[in-house]
Amino acid sequence: MKDVGQTKMEGFQESSLKCYFDAFMWRNIHPSITFLTYSVRLAKPWD
């Protein structure tokens, strides 16, 4: 069995790392997604 404090700390580090990773990925992926949807709308304009 792990120490509760240790487990909590590990969970906190893991979640903060995941949050940082998600933000990093979103910042890099977001422009390409926007460009992709924009070009698709341009190619096939539907509403």
Coordinates of N, CA and C in Angstrom, one line a residue:
M1 N 0.8 -1.2 0.0 CA 0.0 0.0 0.0 C 0.9 1.3 0.0
K2 N 0.5 2.2 -0.8 CA 1.2 3.5 -0.8 C 0.8 4.4 0.2
D3 N 1.6 5.3 0.6 CA 1.3 6.4 1.5 C 0.3 7.3 0.8
V4 N -0.8 7.8 1.6 CA -1.8 8.6 1.0 C -1.3 9.9 0.4
G5 N -0.4 10.5 1.2 CA 0.2 11.8 0.8 C 1.0 11.6 -0.5
Q6 N 1.7 10.5 -0.6 CA 2.5 10.2 -1.8 C 1.6 10.1 -3.0
T7 N 0.5 9.3 -2.8 CA -0.4 9.0 -3.9 C -1.0 10.3 -4.4
K8 N -1.4 11.2 -3.4 CA -2.0 12.4 -3.7 C -1.1 13.3 -4.6
M9 N 0.2 13.3 -4.1 CA 1.2 14.1 -4.8 C 1.4 13.6 -6.2
E10 N 1.5 12.3 -6.4 CA 1.6 11.7 -7.7 C 0.5 12.1 -8.6
G11 N -0.7 11.9 -8.0 CA -1.9 12.3 -8.8 C -1.9 13.7 -9.3
F12 N -1.5 14.6 -8.4 CA -1.5 16.0 -8.7 C -0.5 16.3 -9.8
Q13 N 0.7 15.7 -9.7 CA 1.7 15.9 -10.7 C 1.2 15.4 -12.0
E14 N 0.6 14.2 -12.0 CA 0.1 13.6 -13.2 C -0.9 14.5 -13.9
S15 N -1.9 15.0 -13.1 CA -3.0 15.8 -13.7 C -2.5 17.1 -14.2
S16 N -1.5 17.7 -13.5 CA -1.0 19.0 -13.9 C -0.2 18.8 -15.2
L17 N 0.5 17.7 -15.3 CA 1.3 17.4 -16.5 C 0.4 17.2 -17.7
K18 N -0.7 16.5 -17.4 CA -1.7 16.2 -18.5 C -2.4 17.5 -18.9
C19 N -2.7 18.4 -18.0 CA -3.3 19.7 -18.3 C -2.3 20.5 -19.2
Y20 N -1.0 20.5 -18.8 CA 0.0 21.2 -19.6 C 0.1 20.6 -21.0
F21 N 0.1 19.3 -21.0 CA 0.3 18.6 -22.3 C -0.9 18.9 -23.2
D22 N -2.1 18.9 -22.7 CA -3.3 19.2 -23.4 C -3.3 20.6 -24.0
A23 N -2.9 21.5 -23.1 CA -2.8 22.9 -23.5 C -1.8 23.1 -24.7
F24 N -0.7 22.4 -24.5 CA 0.4 22.5 -25.5 C -0.1 21.9 -26.8
M25 N -0.7 20.7 -26.8 CA -1.2 20.1 -28.0 C -2.3 21.0 -28.6
W26 N -3.2 21.5 -27.8 CA -4.3 22.4 -28.4 C -3.7 23.6 -29.1
R27 N -2.7 24.2 -28.5 CA -2.1 25.4 -29.1 C -1.5 25.0 -30.4
N28 N -0.9 23.8 -30.6 CA -0.3 23.4 -31.8 C -1.3 22.9 -32.8
I29 N -2.4 22.3 -32.4 CA -3.3 21.6 -33.3 C -4.4 22.6 -33.7
H30 N -4.8 23.5 -32.8 CA -5.9 24.5 -33.0 C -5.8 25.2 -34.4
P31 N -4.7 25.8 -34.7 CA -4.6 26.5 -36.0 C -4.8 25.6 -37.2
S32 N -4.3 24.4 -37.2 CA -4.5 23.5 -38.3 C -5.9 23.1 -38.4
I33 N -6.6 22.9 -37.3 CA -8.0 22.5 -37.3 C -8.8 23.7 -37.9
T34 N -8.6 24.9 -37.5 CA -9.3 26.1 -38.0 C -9.0 26.2 -39.5
F35 N -7.8 26.0 -39.9 CA -7.5 26.1 -41.4 C -8.2 25.0 -42.1
L36 N -8.2 23.8 -41.6 CA -8.8 22.6 -42.2 C -10.3 22.9 -42.4
T37 N -11.0 23.3 -41.3 CA -12.5 23.5 -41.4 C -12.8 24.7 -42.4
Y38 N -11.9 25.7 -42.4 CA -12.1 26.8 -43.3 C -12.0 26.4 -44.7
S39 N -10.9 25.6 -45.1 CA -10.8 25.2 -46.4 C -11.9 24.2 -46.9
V40 N -12.4 23.4 -45.9 CA -13.5 22.5 -46.3 C -14.8 23.3 -46.6
R41 N -15.0 24.4 -45.7 CA -16.1 25.2 -46.0 C -16.0 26.0 -47.3
L42 N -14.8 26.3 -47.7 CA -14.5 27.0 -48.9 C -14.8 26.1 -50.1
A43 N -14.4 24.8 -49.9 CA -14.5 23.8 -51.0 C -16.0 23.4 -51.2
K44 N -16.6 23.1 -50.0 CA -18.0 22.7 -50.1 C -18.8 23.6 -49.1
P45 N -19.3 24.7 -49.6 CA -20.1 25.6 -48.7 C -21.5 25.0 -48.4
W46 N -21.7 24.5 -47.2 CA -23.0 24.1 -46.8 C -23.4 24.8 -45.5
D47 N -24.7 25.0 -45.3 CA -25.1 25.7 -44.1 C -26.4 25.1 -43.6

